[in-house]
Coordinates of C-alpha atoms in Angstrom, one line a residue:
X1453 CA -16.0 100.9 34.0
X1454 CA -17.6 104.3 34.2
X1455 CA -17.9 105.7 37.7
X1456 CA -21.5 106.6 38.8
X1457 CA -22.6 109.6 40.7
X1458 CA -24.4 108.3 43.9
X1459 CA -27.5 110.5 43.6
X1460 CA -28.2 109.4 40.0
X1461 CA -31.5 107.5 39.5
X1462 CA -30.7 104.6 37.1
X1463 CA -33.4 103.9 34.6
X1464 CA -35.1 100.5 34.6
X1465 CA -38.1 101.5 32.4
X1466 CA -39.1 104.3 30.1
X1467 CA -42.2 106.4 29.6
X1468 CA -43.1 107.1 26.0
X1469 CA -44.8 110.5 25.6
X1470 CA -46.1 109.7 22.1
X1471 CA -48.3 112.6 20.9
X1472 CA -48.9 114.1 24.3
X1473 CA -49.1 117.6 22.9
X1474 CA -52.4 116.9 21.3
X1475 CA -54.3 115.7 24.3
X1476 CA -57.7 117.0 23.2
X1477 CA -57.5 115.1 19.9
X1478 CA -56.2 111.9 21.3
X1479 CA -59.4 109.9 20.6
X1480 CA -59.4 111.2 17.0
X1481 CA -55.8 110.2 16.5
X1482 CA -56.5 106.8 18.2
X1483 CA -59.3 106.2 15.7
X1484 CA -57.2 107.4 12.8
X1485 CA -54.1 105.3 13.6
X1486 CA -56.2 102.2 14.6
X1487 CA -58.0 102.4 11.2
X1488 CA -54.8 102.7 9.3
X1489 CA -53.3 99.8 11.3
X1490 CA -56.3 97.5 10.6
X1491 CA -56.3 98.5 6.9
X1492 CA -52.6 97.7 6.7
X1493 CA -53.1 94.3 8.3
X1494 CA -56.1 93.5 6.0
X1495 CA -54.3 94.6 2.8
X1496 CA -51.1 92.8 3.5
X1497 CA -52.8 89.6 4.7
X1498 CA -54.9 89.7 1.5
X1499 CA -51.8 89.9 -0.7
X1500 CA -50.1 87.1 1.3
X1501 CA -53.2 84.8 0.9
X1502 CA -53.8 85.6 -2.7
X1503 CA -50.2 85.2 -3.8
X1504 CA -50.0 81.9 -1.8
X1505 CA -53.2 80.4 -3.2
X1506 CA -53.4 81.7 -6.8
X1507 CA -51.2 79.5 -9.0
X1508 CA -51.0 82.3 -11.6
X1509 CA -49.0 84.4 -9.2
X1510 CA -46.4 81.7 -8.4
X1511 CA -43.5 83.7 -9.9
X1512 CA -40.4 85.3 -8.4
X1513 CA -41.9 88.8 -8.5
X1514 CA -44.8 87.8 -6.3
X1515 CA -42.7 85.6 -4.1
X1516 CA -40.8 88.7 -3.0
X1517 CA -44.0 90.7 -2.8
X1518 CA -45.3 88.1 -0.2
X1519 CA -42.2 88.6 1.9
X1520 CA -42.6 92.4 1.6
X1521 CA -46.2 92.1 3.0
X1522 CA -44.9 90.0 5.9
X1523 CA -42.4 92.7 6.7
X1524 CA -45.0 95.4 6.5
X1525 CA -47.2 93.6 9.1
X1526 CA -44.3 93.1 11.5
X1527 CA -43.0 96.6 10.9
X1528 CA -46.3 98.2 12.0
X1529 CA -47.2 95.7 14.7
X1530 CA -44.0 96.3 16.6
X1531 CA -44.8 99.9 17.2
X1532 CA -48.5 100.8 16.6
X1533 CA -50.3 98.7 19.3
X1534 CA -48.1 100.2 22.0
X1535 CA -48.8 103.7 20.6
X1536 CA -52.5 103.0 20.6
X1537 CA -52.5 101.9 24.2
X1538 CA -50.8 105.1 25.1
X1539 CA -53.6 107.1 23.6
X1540 CA -56.5 105.6 25.6
X1541 CA -54.9 103.7 28.5
X1542 CA -53.6 104.9 31.8
X1543 CA -50.2 106.1 32.7
X1544 CA -48.9 102.6 32.9
X1545 CA -49.7 101.8 29.3
X1546 CA -47.1 104.3 28.2
X1547 CA -44.4 102.5 30.2
X1548 CA -42.0 100.1 28.6
X1549 CA -39.2 98.2 30.4
X1550 CA -35.5 98.8 29.5
X1551 CA -35.3 95.3 28.0
X1552 CA -38.6 95.8 26.2
X1553 CA -37.4 99.1 24.7
X1554 CA -34.2 97.6 23.4
X1555 CA -36.1 94.6 22.0
X1556 CA -38.6 96.9 20.2
X1557 CA -35.7 98.9 18.7
X1558 CA -34.0 95.7 17.6
X1559 CA -37.0 94.3 15.9
X1560 CA -37.9 97.6 14.2
X1561 CA -34.3 98.0 12.9
X1562 CA -34.2 94.3 11.9
X1563 CA -37.4 94.6 9.8
X1564 CA -36.5 98.0 8.4
X1565 CA -33.1 96.8 7.2
X1566 CA -34.6 93.6 5.8
X1567 CA -37.1 95.7 3.8
X1568 CA -34.2 97.7 2.3
X1569 CA -32.4 94.5 1.2
X1570 CA -35.7 93.0 -0.1
X1571 CA -36.5 96.0 -2.2
X1572 CA -33.0 95.7 -3.7
X1573 CA -33.7 92.0 -4.5
X1574 CA -37.0 93.0 -6.2
X1575 CA -35.1 95.6 -8.3
X1576 CA -32.6 92.9 -9.4
X1577 CA -35.6 90.7 -10.3
X1578 CA -37.0 93.4 -12.5
X1579 CA -33.6 94.1 -14.1
X1580 CA -33.1 90.5 -15.1
X1581 CA -36.8 90.2 -16.4
X1582 CA -36.4 93.3 -18.6
X1583 CA -32.7 93.4 -19.6
X1584 CA -32.1 89.6 -19.9
X1585 CA -35.5 88.0 -20.5
X1586 CA -34.1 84.9 -22.2
X1587 CA -31.9 84.1 -19.2
X1588 CA -34.5 85.0 -16.6
X1589 CA -35.4 81.4 -15.7
X1590 CA -31.8 80.5 -15.1
X1591 CA -30.8 83.6 -13.2
X1592 CA -33.9 84.0 -11.1
X1593 CA -34.8 80.4 -10.4
X1594 CA -36.8 79.4 -7.3
X1595 CA -33.5 78.3 -5.6
X1596 CA -32.1 81.8 -6.3
X1597 CA -35.2 83.5 -5.0
X1598 CA -35.1 81.5 -1.7
X1599 CA -31.4 82.3 -1.3
X1600 CA -31.9 86.0 -2.0
X1601 CA -34.9 86.1 0.5
X1602 CA -32.8 84.3 3.1
X1603 CA -29.9 86.6 2.6
X1604 CA -32.3 89.6 3.0
X1605 CA -33.6 88.3 6.3
X1606 CA -30.2 87.3 7.6
X1607 CA -28.7 90.7 6.6
X1608 CA -31.6 92.5 8.3
X1609 CA -31.1 90.4 11.4
X1610 CA -27.4 91.1 11.7
X1611 CA -27.8 94.9 11.0
X1612 CA -28.9 95.9 14.5
X1613 CA -26.5 93.6 16.4
X1614 CA -23.7 96.2 16.9
X1615 CA -26.0 99.2 17.4
X1616 CA -28.1 97.4 20.0
X1617 CA -25.0 96.1 21.8
X1618 CA -23.6 99.7 22.0
X1619 CA -27.0 100.9 23.1
X1620 CA -27.0 98.4 26.0
X1621 CA -23.7 99.9 27.1
X1622 CA -25.1 103.4 27.3
X1623 CA -25.9 104.7 30.8
X1624 CA -29.4 106.1 31.3
X1625 CA -30.0 108.1 34.4
X1626 CA -32.4 110.8 35.7
X1627 CA -35.2 111.4 33.2
X1628 CA -36.8 108.3 31.7
X1629 CA -39.3 110.1 29.4
X1630 CA -38.9 109.3 25.7
X1631 CA -40.4 112.0 23.6
X1632 CA -41.5 109.7 20.8
X1633 CA -44.1 107.0 20.2
X1634 CA -41.6 104.1 20.1
X1635 CA -38.1 103.4 21.2
X1636 CA -36.1 104.9 18.4
X1637 CA -32.3 105.5 18.7
X1638 CA -32.3 109.4 18.7
X1639 CA -34.8 110.0 21.5
X1640 CA -33.1 107.3 23.6
X1641 CA -29.7 108.8 23.2
X1642 CA -31.1 112.2 24.2
X1643 CA -31.7 110.6 27.7
X1644 CA -28.2 109.3 28.1
X1645 CA -25.8 110.7 30.7
X1646 CA -22.7 109.0 29.2
X1647 CA -20.7 109.7 26.1
X1648 CA -22.7 108.6 23.0
X1649 CA -20.2 109.6 20.3
X1650 CA -19.2 105.9 19.5
X1651 CA -22.9 104.9 19.5
X1652 CA -23.9 107.8 17.2
X1653 CA -21.0 107.0 14.8
X1654 CA -21.9 103.3 14.7
X1655 CA -25.6 104.1 14.0
X1656 CA -24.6 106.5 11.2
X1657 CA -22.2 104.1 9.6
X1658 CA -24.5 101.0 9.9
X1659 CA -27.5 103.0 8.5
X1660 CA -25.4 104.4 5.7
X1661 CA -24.0 101.0 4.8
X1662 CA -27.5 99.4 4.6
X1663 CA -29.0 102.3 2.7
X1664 CA -26.1 102.8 0.3
X1665 CA -25.7 99.1 -0.4
X1666 CA -29.3 98.5 -1.1
X1667 CA -29.9 101.7 -3.0
X1668 CA -26.8 101.1 -5.1
X1669 CA -28.3 97.8 -6.3
X1670 CA -31.6 99.5 -7.0
X1671 CA -29.9 102.4 -8.8
X1672 CA -27.7 100.2 -11.0
X1673 CA -30.7 97.9 -11.7
X1674 CA -32.9 100.8 -12.8
X1675 CA -30.1 102.4 -14.7
X1676 CA -29.8 99.3 -16.8
X1677 CA -33.6 99.1 -17.1
X1678 CA -33.8 102.6 -18.4
X1679 CA -31.0 102.1 -20.9
X1680 CA -32.7 98.9 -22.2
X1681 CA -36.1 100.7 -22.4
X1682 CA -34.5 103.5 -24.5
X1683 CA -33.4 100.9 -27.0
X1684 CA -36.9 99.3 -27.4
X1685 CA -38.4 100.7 -30.5
X1686 CA -42.0 99.7 -29.8
X1687 CA -43.8 102.2 -27.6
X1688 CA -46.3 99.6 -26.5
X1689 CA -43.5 97.2 -25.4
X1690 CA -41.7 100.0 -23.7
X1691 CA -44.8 101.0 -21.8
X1692 CA -45.5 97.4 -20.8
X1693 CA -42.0 96.9 -19.5
X1694 CA -42.0 100.1 -17.5
X1695 CA -45.4 99.3 -16.0
X1696 CA -43.9 96.2 -14.3
X1697 CA -41.5 98.5 -12.5
X1698 CA -43.7 101.5 -11.7
X1699 CA -45.2 100.1 -8.5
X1700 CA -41.8 99.0 -7.1
X1701 CA -40.2 102.3 -8.0
X1702 CA -43.0 104.2 -6.2
X1703 CA -42.6 102.1 -3.1
X1704 CA -38.8 102.5 -3.2
X1705 CA -39.1 106.3 -3.5
X1706 CA -41.5 106.6 -0.5
X1707 CA -39.5 104.2 1.7
X1708 CA -36.0 105.5 1.0
X1709 CA -36.9 109.1 0.9
X1710 CA -38.0 109.1 4.6
X1711 CA -35.3 106.7 5.8
X1712 CA -32.5 108.8 4.3
X1713 CA -33.9 111.8 6.0
X1714 CA -34.3 110.1 9.4
X1715 CA -31.3 107.9 9.9
X1716 CA -28.3 109.2 7.9
X1717 CA -27.5 111.7 10.6
X1718 CA -25.1 111.9 13.5
X1719 CA -27.0 114.2 15.8
X1720 CA -30.5 114.3 17.3
X1721 CA -32.7 116.5 15.1
X1722 CA -33.8 119.8 16.6
X1723 CA -37.5 119.4 15.7
X1724 CA -38.7 116.4 17.6
X1725 CA -42.3 116.9 16.6
X1726 CA -41.3 116.9 12.9
X1727 CA -39.3 113.7 13.5
X1728 CA -42.5 112.1 14.9
X1729 CA -44.5 113.1 11.8
X1730 CA -41.8 111.6 9.5
X1731 CA -41.7 108.4 11.7
X1732 CA -45.5 108.1 11.3
X1733 CA -45.1 108.3 7.6
X1734 CA -42.6 105.5 7.2
X1735 CA -43.8 103.3 10.0
X1736 CA -47.6 103.6 9.5
X1737 CA -48.5 105.4 6.3
X1738 CA -46.1 103.7 3.9
X1739 CA -46.9 100.1 5.0
X1740 CA -50.6 101.0 4.4
X1741 CA -49.9 102.5 0.9
X1742 CA -47.6 99.8 -0.4
X1743 CA -50.3 97.1 -0.9
X1744 CA -52.5 99.7 -2.6
X1745 CA -49.7 100.7 -4.9
X1746 CA -48.9 97.1 -5.9
X1747 CA -52.5 96.1 -6.3
X1748 CA -53.8 99.2 -8.1
X1749 CA -50.8 99.4 -10.5
X1750 CA -50.6 95.6 -11.2
X1751 CA -53.3 94.0 -13.4
X1752 CA -52.4 90.5 -12.4
X1753 CA -52.8 91.3 -8.6
X1754 CA -56.1 93.0 -9.3
X1755 CA -57.4 90.1 -11.2
X1756 CA -56.2 87.6 -8.5
X1757 CA -57.9 89.7 -5.8
X1758 CA -61.1 89.8 -7.9
X1759 CA -61.1 86.1 -8.4
X1760 CA -60.4 85.5 -4.7
X1761 CA -63.2 87.6 -3.4
X1762 CA -65.8 87.1 -6.2
X1763 CA -69.0 85.3 -5.4
X1764 CA -68.4 82.8 -8.1
X1765 CA -65.2 81.7 -6.4
X1766 CA -66.9 81.2 -3.1
X1767 CA -69.8 79.3 -4.7
X1768 CA -67.3 77.1 -6.5
X1769 CA -65.6 76.1 -3.3

């Protein structure tokens, strides 16, 4: 047990500063982030409903897309509502309990890791569809899809177990002000008055393991896809095959680019404001863009959305 200094004030709740440096523009930022959050919810709910109801989209690719949309909704909902309350509410709306802070960090990490694994599963699906089309039905059966999705969710759930346990062993005392808009690991560790070397090392290794494992699957899958495409003589077939991967590849680039920057580090970054901007990008902007990327670059999704929201469909009901 660590000995405690008598005059330390032990933290039972935290205050999240959010974007306190832009007080004059808080209502503008509130409107901007609320709009982005609502757009994210509408887009992802639309994809979930369309994929669930349209029999033409009952294929493995869209099965994984539906799971991705569920993740995007949870990913934003665990952080954005609290951040919005901090913009327009009183001082108490910026407070979060110690247990609530750890819970928010757990859910955020859980969903983020699950998305990494799910993007890898989607890359595998594209690899089999393009490189082994004759065996696609056998290798990516519905049973396989369900097991892959279950493994992604289970792997994501197990990912934050050790980091959150180690965080619960860290001593917080004195200042309880988190210079961020949600309970992320780095700003929390900056408030610790105990040795956080083990915690930082564990965070680094767990993050690296998740990112390297999932990105390795994606890299190998797309390496084989590119090799296969290079041996397709027909330019039209090559373009058609690549178009099925373009949306997924774009989403992967956006998501992994920011995650590698933010989490594969052992020390708290010097520019906290820059960290906040990057966090906004991967926790708010990317979940809003992903449905647009998949719908705008995918003819089948666009046609399904058109059928779902057309007047003829409603009249036919």
